[in-house]
PDB file of C-alpha atoms in Angstrom:
ATOM      1  CA  HIS A   1       0.061   0.018   0.064  1.00 58.00           C
ATOM      2  CA  GLY A   2       1.060   3.549  -0.173  1.00 57.00           C
ATOM      3  CA  LEU A   3       2.820   3.742  -3.589  1.00 64.00           C
ATOM      4  CA  LYS A   4       3.475   7.180  -4.587  1.00 65.00           C
ATOM      5  CA  GLU A   5       0.688   8.399  -6.955  1.00 64.00           C
ATOM      6  CA  ASN A   6       1.958   8.943 -10.540  1.00 71.00           C
ATOM      7  CA  GLU A   7       0.041   9.281 -13.902  1.00 84.00           C
ATOM      8  CA  ILE A   8       2.182   6.573 -15.416  1.00 87.00           C
ATOM      9  CA  SER A   9       3.313   3.514 -13.543  1.00 87.00           C
ATOM     10  CA  PHE A  10       5.477   0.705 -14.531  1.00 90.00           C
ATOM     11  CA  THR A  11       5.272  -2.530 -12.849  1.00 91.00           C
ATOM     12  CA  ARG A  12       7.546  -5.496 -13.342  1.00 94.00           C
ATOM     13  CA  PHE A  13       7.685  -9.057 -11.892  1.00 94.00           C
ATOM     14  CA  TYR A  14       8.836 -12.553 -12.627  1.00 96.00           C
ATOM     15  CA  PHE A  15       6.900 -15.565 -12.427  1.00 96.00           C
ATOM     16  CA  LYS A  16       7.150 -19.378 -12.898  1.00 96.00           C
ATOM     17  CA  LEU A  17       4.644 -22.074 -13.005  1.00 96.00           C
ATOM     18  CA  SER A  18       5.699 -25.464 -11.554  1.00 96.00           C
ATOM     19  CA  GLU A  19       6.084 -28.259 -13.890  1.00 96.00           C
ATOM     20  CA  ASN A  20       2.844 -29.942 -12.722  1.00 95.00           C
ATOM     21  CA  PHE A  21       0.969 -26.811 -12.805  1.00 93.00           C
ATOM     22  CA  THR A  22      -2.712 -27.054 -14.170  1.00 91.00           C
ATOM     23  CA  ILE A  23      -5.924 -25.381 -14.645  1.00 91.00           C
ATOM     24  CA  PRO A  24      -8.403 -28.028 -15.489  1.00 84.00           C
ATOM     25  CA  ALA A  25     -11.328 -25.973 -16.985  1.00 78.00           C
ATOM     26  CA  ASP A  26     -11.328 -24.080 -20.230  1.00 75.00           C
ATOM     27  CA  GLY A  27     -11.551 -20.518 -19.113  1.00 73.00           C
ATOM     28  CA  GLY A  28     -10.121 -21.092 -15.703  1.00 82.00           C
ATOM     29  CA  GLU A  29      -7.575 -18.737 -14.359  1.00 87.00           C
ATOM     30  CA  VAL A  30      -5.414 -17.414 -11.538  1.00 90.00           C
ATOM     31  CA  GLN A  31      -4.955 -13.742 -10.907  1.00 91.00           C
ATOM     32  CA  MET A  32      -1.042 -13.130 -10.072  1.00 92.00           C
ATOM     33  CA  LEU A  33      -1.212  -9.701  -9.434  1.00 91.00           C
ATOM     34  CA  GLU A  34      -3.780  -6.808  -8.930  1.00 91.00           C
ATOM     35  CA  LEU A  35      -3.258  -2.983  -9.108  1.00 90.00           C
ATOM     36  CA  ARG A  36      -5.744  -0.538  -7.428  1.00 88.00           C
ATOM     37  CA  ASP A  37      -6.133   3.230  -7.197  1.00 88.00           C
ATOM     38  CA  GLY A  38      -6.235   5.385  -4.231  1.00 86.00           C
ATOM     39  CA  SER A  39      -9.797   4.573  -3.173  1.00 87.00           C
ATOM     40  CA  GLY A  40      -9.014   0.791  -3.529  1.00 88.00           C
ATOM     41  CA  LYS A  41     -10.763   0.182  -6.929  1.00 88.00           C
ATOM     42  CA  PHE A  42      -9.521  -2.118  -9.486  1.00 88.00           C
ATOM     43  CA  VAL A  43      -7.090  -0.685 -12.203  1.00 89.00           C
ATOM     44  CA  SER A  44      -5.558  -3.773 -13.622  1.00 89.00           C
ATOM     45  CA  GLY A  45      -4.499  -7.113 -13.110  1.00 91.00           C
ATOM     46  CA  VAL A  46      -2.384  -9.970 -14.684  1.00 93.00           C
ATOM     47  CA  TYR A  47      -3.580 -13.495 -14.890  1.00 91.00           C
ATOM     48  CA  VAL A  48      -2.616 -16.902 -16.110  1.00 92.00           C
ATOM     49  CA  GLY A  49      -5.558 -18.829 -17.923  1.00 89.00           C
ATOM     50  CA  PHE A  50      -6.032 -22.107 -19.576  1.00 88.00           C
ATOM     51  CA  THR A  51      -7.586 -22.277 -23.112  1.00 83.00           C
ATOM     52  CA  GLU A  52      -8.403 -25.523 -24.871  1.00 81.00           C
ATOM     53  CA  ASN A  53      -5.850 -26.111 -27.937  1.00 80.00           C
ATOM     54  CA  ILE A  54      -3.842 -23.198 -26.611  1.00 81.00           C
ATOM     55  CA  GLY A  55      -2.893 -24.222 -23.038  1.00 87.00           C
ATOM     56  CA  LEU A  56      -1.571 -22.036 -20.302  1.00 91.00           C
ATOM     57  CA  ASN A  57      -1.463 -18.426 -21.340  1.00 91.00           C
ATOM     58  CA  VAL A  58      -0.985 -14.986 -19.706  1.00 92.00           C
ATOM     59  CA  TYR A  59      -3.110 -11.717 -20.151  1.00 90.00           C
ATOM     60  CA  ALA A  60      -4.076  -8.478 -18.344  1.00 90.00           C
ATOM     61  CA  ARG A  61      -7.441  -7.107 -17.480  1.00 88.00           C
ATOM     62  CA  PHE A  62      -8.357  -3.498 -17.344  1.00 86.00           C
ATOM     63  CA  GLN A  63     -11.261  -1.254 -16.274  1.00 86.00           C
ATOM     64  CA  ASP A  64     -11.781   2.416 -16.861  1.00 86.00           C
ATOM     65  CA  ASN A  65     -13.848   5.138 -15.166  1.00 85.00           C
ATOM     66  CA  THR A  66     -16.856   4.251 -17.300  1.00 84.00           C
ATOM     67  CA  GLU A  67     -16.735   0.457 -15.860  1.00 82.00           C
ATOM     68  CA  PHE A  68     -15.697  -0.565 -19.370  1.00 82.00           C
ATOM     69  CA  GLY A  69     -13.382  -3.542 -18.835  1.00 81.00           C
ATOM     70  CA  THR A  70     -11.524  -5.820 -21.243  1.00 81.00           C
ATOM     71  CA  ALA A  71      -8.544  -8.228 -21.472  1.00 81.00           C
ATOM     72  CA  VAL A  72      -5.346  -7.250 -23.262  1.00 83.00           C
ATOM     73  CA  PRO A  73      -4.721  -8.669 -25.651  1.00 80.00           C
ATOM     74  CA  ASP A  74      -8.418  -8.346 -26.715  1.00 65.00           C
ATOM     75  CA  VAL A  75     -10.633 -10.248 -29.016  1.00 53.00           C
ATOM     76  CA  ARG A  76      -9.287 -13.555 -27.393  1.00 54.00           C
ATOM     77  CA  GLU A  77     -11.932 -15.865 -28.415  1.00 56.00           C
ATOM     78  CA  SER A  78     -12.172 -14.931 -32.048  1.00 52.00           C
ATOM     79  CA  TYR A  79      -8.511 -14.437 -32.592  1.00 55.00           C
ATOM     80  CA  PRO A  80      -6.123 -17.013 -31.183  1.00 53.00           C
ATOM     81  CA  LEU A  81      -3.048 -15.358 -31.991  1.00 58.00           C
ATOM     82  CA  ALA A  82      -3.945 -12.848 -29.304  1.00 68.00           C
ATOM     83  CA  TYR A  83      -3.276 -15.542 -26.759  1.00 77.00           C
ATOM     84  CA  ILE A  84       0.121 -15.155 -24.845  1.00 87.00           C
ATOM     85  CA  PRO A  85       1.291 -18.889 -24.238  1.00 89.00           C
ATOM     86  CA  VAL A  86       3.594 -19.668 -21.373  1.00 93.00           C
ATOM     87  CA  ARG A  87       5.423 -22.901 -20.366  1.00 91.00           C
ATOM     88  CA  PRO A  88       5.406 -24.455 -16.859  1.00 95.00           C
ATOM     89  CA  GLY A  89       9.021 -24.687 -15.315  1.00 96.00           C
ATOM     90  CA  ASN A  90      10.279 -21.514 -16.999  1.00 95.00           C
ATOM     91  CA  TRP A  91      10.753 -18.099 -15.646  1.00 97.00           C
ATOM     92  CA  HIS A  92       8.877 -15.369 -17.347  1.00 97.00           C
ATOM     93  CA  ARG A  93       8.980 -11.394 -16.925  1.00 96.00           C
ATOM     94  CA  ILE A  94       5.908  -9.441 -16.983  1.00 95.00           C
ATOM     95  CA  ASP A  95       6.079  -5.539 -17.569  1.00 94.00           C
ATOM     96  CA  LEU A  96       2.793  -3.521 -17.196  1.00 92.00           C
ATOM     97  CA  LYS A  97       2.460   0.031 -18.186  1.00 91.00           C
ATOM     98  CA  THR A  98      -0.495   1.863 -16.639  1.00 90.00           C
ATOM     99  CA  VAL A  99      -1.632   5.366 -17.480  1.00 90.00           C
ATOM    100  CA  ALA A 100      -4.100   7.393 -15.518  1.00 88.00           C
ATOM    101  CA  HIS A 101      -5.290  10.399 -17.593  1.00 85.00           C
ATOM    102  CA  ASN A 102      -8.713  11.573 -18.829  1.00 83.00           C
ATOM    103  CA  GLY A 103      -9.182  10.332 -22.308  1.00 80.00           C
ATOM    104  CA  LYS A 104      -5.554   9.229 -23.012  1.00 84.00           C
ATOM    105  CA  GLY A 105      -5.294   6.443 -20.330  1.00 87.00           C
ATOM    106  CA  GLY A 106      -4.788   2.714 -20.700  1.00 87.00           C
ATOM    107  CA  ILE A 107      -2.333  -0.199 -20.187  1.00 88.00           C
ATOM    108  CA  GLU A 108       0.282  -1.993 -22.127  1.00 91.00           C
ATOM    109  CA  ILE A 109       1.580  -5.582 -21.195  1.00 91.00           C
ATOM    110  CA  TRP A 110       4.961  -7.291 -22.254  1.00 92.00           C
ATOM    111  CA  LEU A 111       5.922 -10.783 -21.716  1.00 93.00           C
ATOM    112  CA  ASP A 112       9.778 -11.567 -21.592  1.00 94.00           C
ATOM    113  CA  GLY A 113      10.620  -8.076 -23.278  1.00 93.00           C
ATOM    114  CA  VAL A 114       8.096  -8.405 -26.100  1.00 92.00           C
ATOM    115  CA  ARG A 115       5.199  -6.024 -26.313  1.00 90.00           C
ATOM    116  CA  GLU A 116       1.990  -8.170 -26.468  1.00 89.00           C
ATOM    117  CA  GLY A 117      -0.851  -5.851 -26.341  1.00 86.00           C
ATOM    118  CA  CYS A 118      -2.429  -2.582 -25.309  1.00 85.00           C
ATOM    119  CA  ILE A 119      -5.403  -0.573 -24.896  1.00 84.00           C
ATOM    120  CA  THR A 120      -5.409   3.353 -24.881  1.00 84.00           C
ATOM    121  CA  ASN A 121      -7.361   6.474 -25.222  1.00 86.00           C
ATOM    122  CA  ARG A 122      -9.516   5.423 -22.250  1.00 85.00           C
ATOM    123  CA  PHE A 123     -10.756   7.821 -19.561  1.00 83.00           C
ATOM    124  CA  THR A 124      -8.782   6.586 -16.398  1.00 85.00           C
ATOM    125  CA  ALA A 125      -8.225  10.022 -14.815  1.00 85.00           C
ATOM    126  CA  GLY A 126      -7.846   9.392 -10.879  1.00 82.00           C
ATOM    127  CA  LYS A 127      -6.760   5.666 -11.695  1.00 85.00           C
ATOM    128  CA  ALA A 128      -3.234   5.913 -10.762  1.00 84.00           C
ATOM    129  CA  VAL A 129      -1.838   2.911  -9.055  1.00 86.00           C
ATOM    130  CA  ARG A 130      -1.505   3.224  -5.358  1.00 85.00           C
ATOM    131  CA  SER A 131      -1.539  -0.195  -4.209  1.00 85.00           C
ATOM    132  CA  LEU A 132      -0.342  -3.822  -5.385  1.00 85.00           C
ATOM    133  CA  TYR A 133      -1.613  -7.181  -4.382  1.00 85.00           C
ATOM    134  CA  LEU A 134       0.162 -10.367  -5.136  1.00 82.00           C
ATOM    135  CA  GLY A 135       0.054 -13.863  -4.550  1.00 74.00           C
ATOM    136  CA  ALA A 136      -3.110 -15.376  -6.394  1.00 72.00           C
ATOM    137  CA  PRO A 137      -5.855 -13.268  -4.782  1.00 71.00           C
ATOM    138  CA  LEU A 138      -8.420 -15.011  -7.397  1.00 72.00           C
ATOM    139  CA  VAL A 139      -8.055 -18.716  -8.159  1.00 79.00           C
ATOM    140  CA  SER A 140     -10.544 -20.837 -10.160  1.00 79.00           C
ATOM    141  CA  GLU A 141     -11.595 -24.153  -9.045  1.00 80.00           C
ATOM    142  CA  ASN A 142      -9.398 -27.252  -8.978  1.00 84.00           C
ATOM    143  CA  VAL A 143      -6.082 -25.451  -9.998  1.00 89.00           C
ATOM    144  CA  SER A 144      -3.113 -27.417  -8.878  1.00 88.00           C
ATOM    145  CA  GLY A 145       0.618 -26.666  -8.721  1.00 92.00           C
ATOM    146  CA  GLU A 146       2.801 -23.833  -7.525  1.00 92.00           C
ATOM    147  CA  LEU A 147       3.108 -20.220  -8.574  1.00 93.00           C
ATOM    148  CA  PHE A 148       6.258 -18.585  -7.976  1.00 93.00           C
ATOM    149  CA  ILE A 149       6.360 -14.809  -8.025  1.00 93.00           C
ATOM    150  CA  ASP A 150       9.730 -12.783  -7.470  1.00 94.00           C
ATOM    151  CA  ASP A 151      11.628  -9.565  -7.947  1.00 92.00           C
ATOM    152  CA  ILE A 152       8.486  -7.100  -7.816  1.00 90.00           C
ATOM    153  CA  THR A 153       9.260  -3.458  -8.958  1.00 88.00           C
ATOM    154  CA  VAL A 154       6.769  -0.664  -9.300  1.00 85.00           C
ATOM    155  CA  SER A 155       8.272   2.666 -10.706  1.00 83.00           C
ATOM    156  CA  ASP A 156       7.478   5.930 -12.184  1.00 80.00           C
ATOM    157  CA  SER A 157       9.792   5.515 -15.100  1.00 78.00           C
ATOM    158  CA  TYR A 158      10.619   2.892 -17.644  1.00 77.00           C
ATOM    159  CA  LEU A 159      12.389  -0.107 -16.101  1.00 73.00           C
ATOM    160  CA  ASP A 160      15.259  -1.473 -18.148  1.00 70.00           C
TER     161      ASP A 160
END
């Protein structure tokens, strides 16, 4: 709690799923991280999910001031290339940029240094990141295995 309120925030963390990590249901998910604004409202979160024929994958969710919410990358069901697959047993790096600005806000997500998706031009004034929740605050039923999270950094400037 108590992160310095900045219009632009950069969050980075590393995660690894154990070799035996499973999400048995199509559409099941585990939230790894959640960012909230000063009033405790959801700004964005990073999830690992499972989709049949694709396997384990990561994505971000986002909500603006108009209650518009979406996954990033978006149009997931109709565009399979939008899924970001991940492999159990490997460390992966997530970078998330959030912008809290009226009419110009949004988020961007990178996996292992590759920009995978963004949503911009959203009304996010007042949604600067003030707190960070880690450690699977949301888990679908019957998920098994271990999730490791390490080296978490939140900054007001780009993280090399």
